[in-house]
PDB file of C-alpha atoms in Angstrom:
ATOM      1  CA  MET A  75       0.000   0.000   0.000  1.00  0.00           C
ATOM      2  CA  ARG A  76       0.649   3.512   0.738  1.00  0.00           C
ATOM      3  CA  GLY A  77       0.690   6.527  -1.051  1.00  0.00           C
ATOM      4  CA  SER A  78       1.441   8.989  -3.691  1.00  0.00           C
ATOM      5  CA  THR A  79       4.889   9.955  -4.827  1.00  0.00           C
ATOM      6  CA  ALA A  80       3.896  13.614  -4.970  1.00  0.00           C
ATOM      7  CA  VAL A  81       5.365  15.895  -2.305  1.00  0.00           C
ATOM      8  CA  PRO A  82       2.771  18.151  -0.645  1.00  0.00           C
ATOM      9  CA  LEU A  83       3.445  21.835  -0.394  1.00  0.00           C
ATOM     10  CA  SER A  84       3.017  22.951   3.212  1.00  0.00           C
ATOM     11  CA  PRO A  85       4.060  25.952   5.271  1.00  0.00           C
ATOM     12  CA  MET A  86       6.700  25.626   7.962  1.00  0.00           C
ATOM     13  CA  ILE A  87       5.920  22.941  10.515  1.00  0.00           C
ATOM     14  CA  THR A  88       6.314  23.863  14.182  1.00  0.00           C
ATOM     15  CA  ILE A  89       7.328  21.684  17.114  1.00  0.00           C
ATOM     16  CA  GLN A  90       3.733  21.825  18.335  1.00  0.00           C
ATOM     17  CA  ASP A  91       2.603  20.436  14.968  1.00  0.00           C
ATOM     18  CA  TYR A  92       4.986  17.495  15.316  1.00  0.00           C
ATOM     19  CA  GLN A  93       3.781  16.789  18.831  1.00  0.00           C
ATOM     20  CA  LEU A  94       0.091  16.993  17.934  1.00  0.00           C
ATOM     21  CA  ALA A  95       0.546  14.661  14.965  1.00  0.00           C
ATOM     22  CA  ALA A  96       2.511  12.195  17.109  1.00  0.00           C
ATOM     23  CA  ILE A  97      -0.037  12.214  19.931  1.00  0.00           C
ATOM     24  CA  THR A  98      -2.883  11.685  17.458  1.00  0.00           C
ATOM     25  CA  VAL A  99      -1.226   8.657  15.875  1.00  0.00           C
ATOM     26  CA  PHE A 100      -0.127   7.257  19.237  1.00  0.00           C
ATOM     27  CA  THR A 101      -3.638   7.463  20.667  1.00  0.00           C
ATOM     28  CA  ILE A 102      -5.194   5.626  17.725  1.00  0.00           C
ATOM     29  CA  GLY A 103      -2.318   3.169  17.345  1.00  0.00           C
ATOM     30  CA  PHE A 104      -2.215   2.325  21.055  1.00  0.00           C
ATOM     31  CA  MET A 105      -5.956   1.698  21.162  1.00  0.00           C
ATOM     32  CA  GLY A 106      -5.640  -0.478  18.065  1.00  0.00           C
ATOM     33  CA  THR A 107      -2.789  -2.445  19.629  1.00  0.00           C
ATOM     34  CA  ILE A 108      -4.812  -3.151  22.773  1.00  0.00           C
ATOM     35  CA  CYS A 109      -8.045  -4.017  20.929  1.00  0.00           C
ATOM     36  CA  ASN A 110      -6.358  -6.342  18.455  1.00  0.00           C
ATOM     37  CA  SER A 111      -4.334  -7.983  21.231  1.00  0.00           C
ATOM     38  CA  LEU A 112      -7.550  -8.734  23.119  1.00  0.00           C
ATOM     39  CA  VAL A 113      -9.171 -10.145  19.982  1.00  0.00           C
ATOM     40  CA  ALA A 114      -6.150 -12.347  19.271  1.00  0.00           C
ATOM     41  CA  VAL A 115      -6.136 -13.692  22.843  1.00  0.00           C
ATOM     42  CA  PHE A 116      -9.865 -14.201  23.376  1.00  0.00           C
ATOM     43  CA  THR A 117     -10.510 -15.846  20.019  1.00  0.00           C
ATOM     44  CA  ARG A 118      -8.020 -18.525  21.035  1.00  0.00           C
ATOM     45  CA  ARG A 119      -9.413 -18.957  24.549  1.00  0.00           C
ATOM     46  CA  LEU A 120     -13.165 -18.947  23.906  1.00  0.00           C
ATOM     47  CA  ALA A 121     -14.496 -22.442  23.252  1.00  0.00           C
ATOM     48  CA  SER A 122     -17.044 -21.100  20.753  1.00  0.00           C
ATOM     49  CA  LEU A 123     -14.205 -19.696  18.619  1.00  0.00           C
ATOM     50  CA  ASN A 124     -11.949 -22.731  18.848  1.00  0.00           C
ATOM     51  CA  ASN A 125     -12.441 -23.351  15.142  1.00  0.00           C
ATOM     52  CA  ALA A 126     -11.162 -22.239  11.733  1.00  0.00           C
ATOM     53  CA  PHE A 127     -12.989 -18.908  11.895  1.00  0.00           C
ATOM     54  CA  GLY A 128     -11.503 -18.137  15.300  1.00  0.00           C
ATOM     55  CA  ARG A 129      -7.978 -19.078  14.225  1.00  0.00           C
ATOM     56  CA  LEU A 130      -8.174 -16.971  11.054  1.00  0.00           C
ATOM     57  CA  THR A 131      -9.557 -14.042  13.045  1.00  0.00           C
ATOM     58  CA  ALA A 132      -6.753 -14.375  15.602  1.00  0.00           C
ATOM     59  CA  SER A 133      -4.180 -14.416  12.798  1.00  0.00           C
ATOM     60  CA  GLN A 134      -5.648 -11.262  11.290  1.00  0.00           C
ATOM     61  CA  ALA A 135      -5.774  -9.547  14.689  1.00  0.00           C
ATOM     62  CA  ALA A 136      -2.106 -10.417  15.298  1.00  0.00           C
ATOM     63  CA  GLY A 137      -1.113  -8.721  12.043  1.00  0.00           C
ATOM     64  CA  GLU A 138      -3.174  -5.646  12.875  1.00  0.00           C
ATOM     65  CA  MET A 139      -1.730  -5.576  16.388  1.00  0.00           C
ATOM     66  CA  ILE A 140       1.806  -5.363  14.949  1.00  0.00           C
ATOM     67  CA  LEU A 141       0.708  -2.689  12.460  1.00  0.00           C
ATOM     68  CA  CYS A 142      -0.908  -0.517  15.140  1.00  0.00           C
ATOM     69  CA  GLY A 143       2.032  -1.139  17.468  1.00  0.00           C
ATOM     70  CA  THR A 144       4.485   0.035  14.806  1.00  0.00           C
ATOM     71  CA  PHE A 145       2.576   3.289  14.469  1.00  0.00           C
ATOM     72  CA  ALA A 146       2.263   3.721  18.237  1.00  0.00           C
ATOM     73  CA  PHE A 147       5.782   2.777  19.336  1.00  0.00           C
ATOM     74  CA  TYR A 148       7.953   3.678  16.340  1.00  0.00           C
ATOM     75  CA  PHE A 149       6.170   6.237  14.174  1.00  0.00           C
ATOM     76  CA  SER A 150       4.835   8.337  17.061  1.00  0.00           C
ATOM     77  CA  PRO A 151       8.137   8.699  19.002  1.00  0.00           C
ATOM     78  CA  MET A 152       9.937   9.386  15.718  1.00  0.00           C
ATOM     79  CA  VAL A 153       7.604  12.289  14.971  1.00  0.00           C
ATOM     80  CA  TYR A 154       7.272  13.573  18.548  1.00  0.00           C
ATOM     81  CA  PHE A 155      11.019  13.753  19.217  1.00  0.00           C
ATOM     82  CA  ASP A 156      11.874  14.563  15.582  1.00  0.00           C
ATOM     83  CA  SER A 157      14.483  11.800  15.694  1.00  0.00           C
ATOM     84  CA  PRO A 158      16.909  11.888  12.724  1.00  0.00           C
ATOM     85  CA  TRP A 159      18.060   8.300  13.374  1.00  0.00           C
ATOM     86  CA  MET A 160      14.508   6.927  13.423  1.00  0.00           C
ATOM     87  CA  LYS A 161      13.628   8.868  10.275  1.00  0.00           C
ATOM     88  CA  GLN A 162      16.705   7.497   8.540  1.00  0.00           C
ATOM     89  CA  HIS A 163      15.504   3.944   9.260  1.00  0.00           C
ATOM     90  CA  ALA A 164      11.781   4.635   8.818  1.00  0.00           C
ATOM     91  CA  GLN A 165      11.789   2.759   5.514  1.00  0.00           C
ATOM     92  CA  TYR A 166      12.130  -0.500   7.469  1.00  0.00           C
ATOM     93  CA  ALA A 167       9.107   0.409   9.556  1.00  0.00           C
ATOM     94  CA  GLY A 168       7.339   1.132   6.277  1.00  0.00           C
ATOM     95  CA  VAL A 169       8.077  -2.391   5.026  1.00  0.00           C
ATOM     96  CA  VAL A 170       6.729  -3.856   8.279  1.00  0.00           C
ATOM     97  CA  LEU A 171       3.547  -1.818   7.846  1.00  0.00           C
ATOM     98  CA  LEU A 172       3.116  -3.112   4.299  1.00  0.00           C
ATOM     99  CA  MET A 173       3.623  -6.686   5.477  1.00  0.00           C
ATOM    100  CA  CYS A 174       1.041  -6.309   8.234  1.00  0.00           C
ATOM    101  CA  TYR A 175      -1.470  -4.675   5.929  1.00  0.00           C
ATOM    102  CA  ASN A 176      -1.128  -7.582   3.507  1.00  0.00           C
ATOM    103  CA  ILE A 177      -1.592 -10.078   6.341  1.00  0.00           C
ATOM    104  CA  CYS A 178      -4.776  -8.275   7.313  1.00  0.00           C
ATOM    105  CA  ILE A 179      -6.332  -8.117   3.866  1.00  0.00           C
ATOM    106  CA  VAL A 180      -5.391 -11.709   2.919  1.00  0.00           C
ATOM    107  CA  SER A 181      -6.813 -12.893   6.252  1.00  0.00           C
ATOM    108  CA  HIS A 182     -10.023 -11.009   5.466  1.00  0.00           C
ATOM    109  CA  LEU A 183     -10.197 -12.904   2.181  1.00  0.00           C
ATOM    110  CA  PHE A 184      -9.809 -16.290   3.878  1.00  0.00           C
ATOM    111  CA  ILE A 185     -12.381 -15.346   6.529  1.00  0.00           C
ATOM    112  CA  ALA A 186     -14.834 -14.411   3.766  1.00  0.00           C
ATOM    113  CA  LEU A 187     -14.196 -17.784   2.092  1.00  0.00           C
ATOM    114  CA  ASN A 188     -14.700 -19.459   5.462  1.00  0.00           C
ATOM    115  CA  ARG A 189     -18.118 -17.801   5.878  1.00  0.00           C
ATOM    116  CA  MET A 190     -19.168 -18.685   2.347  1.00  0.00           C
ATOM    117  CA  CYS A 191     -18.136 -22.312   2.763  1.00  0.00           C
ATOM    118  CA  ALA A 192     -20.039 -22.584   6.062  1.00  0.00           C
ATOM    119  CA  ILE A 193     -23.221 -21.212   4.456  1.00  0.00           C
ATOM    120  CA  CYS A 194     -23.054 -22.569   0.909  1.00  0.00           C
ATOM    121  CA  PHE A 195     -21.200 -25.866   1.407  1.00  0.00           C
ATOM    122  CA  PRO A 196     -21.832 -26.922   5.022  1.00  0.00           C
ATOM    123  CA  LEU A 197     -21.189 -30.615   4.314  1.00  0.00           C
ATOM    124  CA  LYS A 198     -17.720 -29.839   2.967  1.00  0.00           C
ATOM    125  CA  TYR A 199     -16.833 -27.235   5.593  1.00  0.00           C
ATOM    126  CA  ASP A 200     -15.004 -29.584   7.967  1.00  0.00           C
ATOM    127  CA  ILE A 201     -12.883 -30.866   5.092  1.00  0.00           C
ATOM    128  CA  CYS A 202     -12.097 -27.513   3.482  1.00  0.00           C
ATOM    129  CA  PHE A 203     -11.364 -25.814   6.800  1.00  0.00           C
ATOM    130  CA  SER A 204      -9.886 -28.659   8.779  1.00  0.00           C
ATOM    131  CA  TYR A 205      -7.247 -27.859  11.383  1.00  0.00           C
ATOM    132  CA  ARG A 206      -4.468 -28.738   8.944  1.00  0.00           C
ATOM    133  CA  ASN A 207      -5.907 -26.769   6.015  1.00  0.00           C
ATOM    134  CA  THR A 208      -6.536 -23.743   8.219  1.00  0.00           C
ATOM    135  CA  THR A 209      -2.930 -23.909   9.404  1.00  0.00           C
ATOM    136  CA  TYR A 210      -1.779 -23.963   5.785  1.00  0.00           C
ATOM    137  CA  LEU A 211      -3.916 -20.893   5.024  1.00  0.00           C
ATOM    138  CA  ILE A 212      -2.522 -18.973   7.989  1.00  0.00           C
ATOM    139  CA  VAL A 213       1.081 -19.857   7.133  1.00  0.00           C
ATOM    140  CA  PHE A 214       0.455 -18.987   3.477  1.00  0.00           C
ATOM    141  CA  SER A 215      -1.056 -15.606   4.369  1.00  0.00           C
ATOM    142  CA  TRP A 216       1.936 -14.671   6.530  1.00  0.00           C
ATOM    143  CA  VAL A 217       4.648 -15.991   4.204  1.00  0.00           C
ATOM    144  CA  LEU A 218       3.156 -14.353   1.108  1.00  0.00           C
ATOM    145  CA  SER A 219       2.462 -11.095   2.940  1.00  0.00           C
ATOM    146  CA  ILE A 220       6.028 -10.926   4.256  1.00  0.00           C
ATOM    147  CA  LEU A 221       7.929 -12.007   1.156  1.00  0.00           C
ATOM    148  CA  LEU A 222       6.146  -9.783  -1.376  1.00  0.00           C
ATOM    149  CA  PRO A 223       6.852  -6.432   0.364  1.00  0.00           C
ATOM    150  CA  PHE A 224      10.323  -7.659   1.332  1.00  0.00           C
ATOM    151  CA  PHE A 225      11.382  -8.228  -2.268  1.00  0.00           C
ATOM    152  CA  LEU A 226       9.441  -5.305  -3.790  1.00  0.00           C
ATOM    153  CA  HIS A 227      10.150  -2.675  -1.135  1.00  0.00           C
ATOM    154  CA  GLY A 228      12.650  -4.048   1.364  1.00  0.00           C
ATOM    155  CA  ILE A 229      15.677  -4.984  -0.735  1.00  0.00           C
ATOM    156  CA  GLY A 230      14.771  -3.094  -3.899  1.00  0.00           C
ATOM    157  CA  GLU A 231      14.890   0.606  -4.656  1.00  0.00           C
ATOM    158  CA  CYS A 232      11.155   1.139  -4.249  1.00  0.00           C
ATOM    159  CA  ASN A 233      11.200   2.021  -0.566  1.00  0.00           C
ATOM    160  CA  LEU A 234       8.307   3.378   1.438  1.00  0.00           C
ATOM    161  CA  LEU A 235       9.843   6.595   2.736  1.00  0.00           C
ATOM    162  CA  TYR A 236       8.672   8.834   5.549  1.00  0.00           C
ATOM    163  CA  SER A 237       7.952  12.457   4.658  1.00  0.00           C
ATOM    164  CA  ASP A 238       7.958  15.223   7.262  1.00  0.00           C
ATOM    165  CA  SER A 239       5.859  17.418   4.982  1.00  0.00           C
ATOM    166  CA  ALA A 240       2.648  15.777   6.214  1.00  0.00           C
ATOM    167  CA  TRP A 241       3.835  12.960   8.523  1.00  0.00           C
ATOM    168  CA  VAL A 242       3.111  10.345   5.900  1.00  0.00           C
ATOM    169  CA  PHE A 243       4.737   7.370   4.202  1.00  0.00           C
ATOM    170  CA  MET A 244       5.222   7.741   0.445  1.00  0.00           C
ATOM    171  CA  PHE A 245       6.847   5.621  -2.216  1.00  0.00           C
ATOM    172  CA  ARG A 246      10.080   6.815  -3.758  1.00  0.00           C
ATOM    173  CA  ALA A 247       9.341   9.044  -6.778  1.00  0.00           C
ATOM    174  CA  THR A 248      10.628   6.829  -9.585  1.00  0.00           C
ATOM    175  CA  GLU A 249       8.967   5.255 -12.607  1.00  0.00           C
ATOM    176  CA  ARG A 250       9.558   1.757 -11.241  1.00  0.00           C
ATOM    177  CA  CYS A 251       8.039   2.676  -7.880  1.00  0.00           C
ATOM    178  CA  GLY A 252       5.060   4.207  -9.613  1.00  0.00           C
ATOM    179  CA  PHE A 253       4.472   0.942 -11.470  1.00  0.00           C
ATOM    180  CA  ILE A 254       4.879  -1.199  -8.344  1.00  0.00           C
ATOM    181  CA  SER A 255       2.731   1.006  -6.114  1.00  0.00           C
ATOM    182  CA  TRP A 256      -0.069   1.128  -8.697  1.00  0.00           C
ATOM    183  CA  TYR A 257      -0.189  -2.523  -9.760  1.00  0.00           C
ATOM    184  CA  PHE A 258       1.243  -4.442  -6.796  1.00  0.00           C
ATOM    185  CA  ASP A 259      -0.046  -2.278  -3.951  1.00  0.00           C
ATOM    186  CA  PHE A 260      -3.194  -0.405  -4.905  1.00  0.00           C
ATOM    187  CA  GLY A 261      -4.184  -2.779  -7.725  1.00  0.00           C
ATOM    188  CA  GLN A 262      -3.607  -5.918  -5.686  1.00  0.00           C
ATOM    189  CA  ASP A 263      -5.368  -4.548  -2.601  1.00  0.00           C
ATOM    190  CA  PHE A 264      -8.338  -3.233  -4.551  1.00  0.00           C
ATOM    191  CA  ALA A 265      -8.714  -6.544  -6.408  1.00  0.00           C
ATOM    192  CA  VAL A 266      -8.785  -8.448  -3.111  1.00  0.00           C
ATOM    193  CA  VAL A 267     -11.384  -6.043  -1.676  1.00  0.00           C
ATOM    194  CA  VAL A 268     -13.580  -6.535  -4.754  1.00  0.00           C
ATOM    195  CA  PHE A 269     -13.169 -10.320  -4.519  1.00  0.00           C
ATOM    196  CA  ILE A 270     -14.167 -10.216  -0.842  1.00  0.00           C
ATOM    197  CA  ALA A 271     -17.242  -8.156  -1.752  1.00  0.00           C
ATOM    198  CA  ILE A 272     -18.250 -10.731  -4.374  1.00  0.00           C
ATOM    199  CA  ILE A 273     -17.784 -13.618  -1.932  1.00  0.00           C
ATOM    200  CA  ASP A 274     -19.789 -11.859   0.787  1.00  0.00           C
ATOM    201  CA  THR A 275     -22.548 -11.003  -1.681  1.00  0.00           C
ATOM    202  CA  ILE A 276     -22.851 -14.671  -2.656  1.00  0.00           C
ATOM    203  CA  THR A 277     -22.946 -15.634   1.015  1.00  0.00           C
ATOM    204  CA  ILE A 278     -25.605 -13.052   1.841  1.00  0.00           C
ATOM    205  CA  ILE A 279     -27.792 -14.166  -1.067  1.00  0.00           C
ATOM    206  CA  ARG A 280     -27.492 -17.759   0.095  1.00  0.00           C
ATOM    207  CA  VAL A 281     -28.457 -16.778   3.645  1.00  0.00           C
ATOM    208  CA  ARG A 282     -31.553 -14.984   2.360  1.00  0.00           C
ATOM    209  CA  LEU A 283     -32.559 -17.879   0.116  1.00  0.00           C
ATOM    210  CA  THR A 284     -32.129 -20.354   2.943  1.00  0.00           C
ATOM    211  CA  SER A 285     -34.241 -18.207   5.275  1.00  0.00           C
ATOM    212  CA  ALA A 286     -36.968 -17.966   2.626  1.00  0.00           C
ATOM    213  CA  GLU A 287     -36.945 -21.742   2.109  1.00  0.00           C
ATOM    214  CA  ILE A 288     -37.272 -22.332   5.838  1.00  0.00           C
ATOM    215  CA  GLN A 289     -40.233 -19.970   6.050  1.00  0.00           C
ATOM    216  CA  LYS A 290     -41.965 -21.633   3.092  1.00  0.00           C
ATOM    217  CA  SER A 291     -41.526 -25.042   4.679  1.00  0.00           C
ATOM    218  CA  GLY A 292     -43.512 -23.847   7.680  1.00  0.00           C
ATOM    219  CA  CYS A 293     -40.600 -23.648  10.097  1.00  0.00           C
ATOM    220  CA  ARG A 294     -40.189 -20.509  12.136  1.00  0.00           C
ATOM    221  CA  VAL A 295     -37.102 -18.379  11.899  1.00  0.00           C
ATOM    222  CA  THR A 296     -36.391 -17.013  15.363  1.00  0.00           C
ATOM    223  CA  THR A 297     -35.860 -13.332  16.017  1.00  0.00           C
ATOM    224  CA  SER A 298     -32.313 -14.034  17.175  1.00  0.00           C
ATOM    225  CA  LYS A 299     -31.593 -15.845  13.897  1.00  0.00           C
ATOM    226  CA  ARG A 300     -32.884 -12.902  11.867  1.00  0.00           C
ATOM    227  CA  THR A 301     -30.854 -10.515  13.998  1.00  0.00           C
ATOM    228  CA  ARG A 302     -27.706 -12.543  13.353  1.00  0.00           C
ATOM    229  CA  ASP A 303     -28.411 -12.483   9.613  1.00  0.00           C
ATOM    230  CA  VAL A 304     -28.813  -8.688   9.640  1.00  0.00           C
ATOM    231  CA  THR A 305     -25.672  -8.271  11.749  1.00  0.00           C
ATOM    232  CA  PHE A 306     -23.745 -10.489   9.363  1.00  0.00           C
ATOM    233  CA  LEU A 307     -24.975  -8.431   6.408  1.00  0.00           C
ATOM    234  CA  LYS A 308     -23.958  -5.159   8.037  1.00  0.00           C
ATOM    235  CA  GLN A 309     -20.539  -6.476   9.043  1.00  0.00           C
ATOM    236  CA  ALA A 310     -19.715  -7.904   5.620  1.00  0.00           C
ATOM    237  CA  VAL A 311     -20.790  -4.770   3.767  1.00  0.00           C
ATOM    238  CA  ALA A 312     -19.161  -2.381   6.258  1.00  0.00           C
ATOM    239  CA  GLN A 313     -15.776  -4.116   6.137  1.00  0.00           C
ATOM    240  CA  GLY A 314     -15.634  -3.954   2.357  1.00  0.00           C
ATOM    241  CA  ILE A 315     -16.714  -0.314   2.258  1.00  0.00           C
ATOM    242  CA  ILE A 316     -14.206   0.724   4.930  1.00  0.00           C
ATOM    243  CA  PHE A 317     -11.247  -0.891   3.177  1.00  0.00           C
ATOM    244  CA  ALA A 318     -12.287   0.482  -0.222  1.00  0.00           C
ATOM    245  CA  VAL A 319     -12.676   4.000   1.202  1.00  0.00           C
ATOM    246  CA  GLU A 320      -9.295   3.805   2.947  1.00  0.00           C
ATOM    247  CA  LEU A 321      -7.594   2.763  -0.281  1.00  0.00           C
ATOM    248  CA  TYR A 322      -9.244   5.676  -2.086  1.00  0.00           C
ATOM    249  CA  THR A 323      -8.325   8.253   0.555  1.00  0.00           C
ATOM    250  CA  TYR A 324      -4.684   7.133   0.770  1.00  0.00           C
ATOM    251  CA  PHE A 325      -3.966   6.783  -2.924  1.00  0.00           C
ATOM    252  CA  PHE A 326      -6.188   9.553  -4.301  1.00  0.00           C
ATOM    253  CA  LEU A 327      -8.232  11.843  -2.053  1.00  0.00           C
ATOM    254  CA  GLY A 328      -5.455  12.771   0.372  1.00  0.00           C
ATOM    255  CA  TRP A 329      -3.256  14.060  -2.438  1.00  0.00           C
ATOM    256  CA  GLU A 330      -5.931  16.443  -3.698  1.00  0.00           C
ATOM    257  CA  PHE A 331      -5.027  18.739  -0.803  1.00  0.00           C
ATOM    258  CA  THR A 332      -1.959  20.877  -0.166  1.00  0.00           C
ATOM    259  CA  ASN A 333      -2.699  21.457   3.521  1.00  0.00           C
ATOM    260  CA  LYS A 334      -0.501  19.170   5.618  1.00  0.00           C
ATOM    261  CA  TRP A 335      -3.243  18.400   8.122  1.00  0.00           C
ATOM    262  CA  MET A 336      -5.713  17.307   5.453  1.00  0.00           C
ATOM    263  CA  ILE A 337      -3.105  15.037   3.847  1.00  0.00           C
ATOM    264  CA  PHE A 338      -2.230  13.647   7.282  1.00  0.00           C
ATOM    265  CA  LEU A 339      -5.917  13.065   8.064  1.00  0.00           C
ATOM    266  CA  PHE A 340      -6.736  11.199   4.848  1.00  0.00           C
ATOM    267  CA  THR A 341      -3.550   9.111   4.790  1.00  0.00           C
ATOM    268  CA  THR A 342      -1.813   8.280   8.067  1.00  0.00           C
ATOM    269  CA  VAL A 343      -4.813   8.856  10.340  1.00  0.00           C
ATOM    270  CA  ALA A 344      -7.199   7.017   8.011  1.00  0.00           C
ATOM    271  CA  TRP A 345      -4.813   4.062   7.797  1.00  0.00           C
ATOM    272  CA  ASN A 346      -4.640   3.881  11.602  1.00  0.00           C
ATOM    273  CA  ILE A 347      -8.363   4.220  12.199  1.00  0.00           C
ATOM    274  CA  VAL A 348      -9.215   1.384   9.803  1.00  0.00           C
ATOM    275  CA  HIS A 349      -7.017  -1.090  11.673  1.00  0.00           C
ATOM    276  CA  CYS A 350      -7.932   0.249  15.096  1.00  0.00           C
ATOM    277  CA  CYS A 351     -11.651  -0.311  14.423  1.00  0.00           C
ATOM    278  CA  ASP A 352     -11.357  -3.445  12.284  1.00  0.00           C
ATOM    279  CA  PRO A 353     -11.538  -5.993  15.155  1.00  0.00           C
TER     280      PRO A 353
END
């Protein structure tokens, strides 16, 4: 993921500006770290979530915990204390953020497939999402999410650099970086979000059809069952919308402004809020 190669034009930034930006990111990032840590722990301890869905959710929460923690405990001190050494090595933090974002979005994809399989193919669910297969999916999501940014952004010249102009990570302004950021970051992420939306739409349609069939057969659908269906619908739609909006704000909307605070709001802050609220 992350950002435009354009450099925003902003007036002189004061020490108070640095401190306010750092405190804002720390507050959101710290809350996200705590929330995702709790999700990762409780999904493994609750008996009702001792299944493939719970394990995939815990894996996603672990990735988001690291992402939020990187913002809270590296990005925020770097900005607050205006540390030259931390800024010099910020590109490594940027690679970690890219890895964690990929873990999150790939985990979302597998969770969507898990829901669809449970609803559309219940007889095959235990086979498709057995303990072993779920382990393979989790390992695959982490290995792929780590290796891709490592080779594209970690050891190559297309680094994700920190810019003081608006406290934001941006790709290096080269033709190669432009190609990679467009096709391998934005393009890849947007394609996964669209695929998740398609999967969730199929699942929702199946849920509705099943409910209609039950009603026609004379069986009653309980209020709690209907409430769960509505909650599921809202959650599936909301997650897709939130990720799509965040991609749009970071890659496009944020760079329509020249004011540093607006760029900061629609890029760094938006990125943090999405992963703070995602659990």
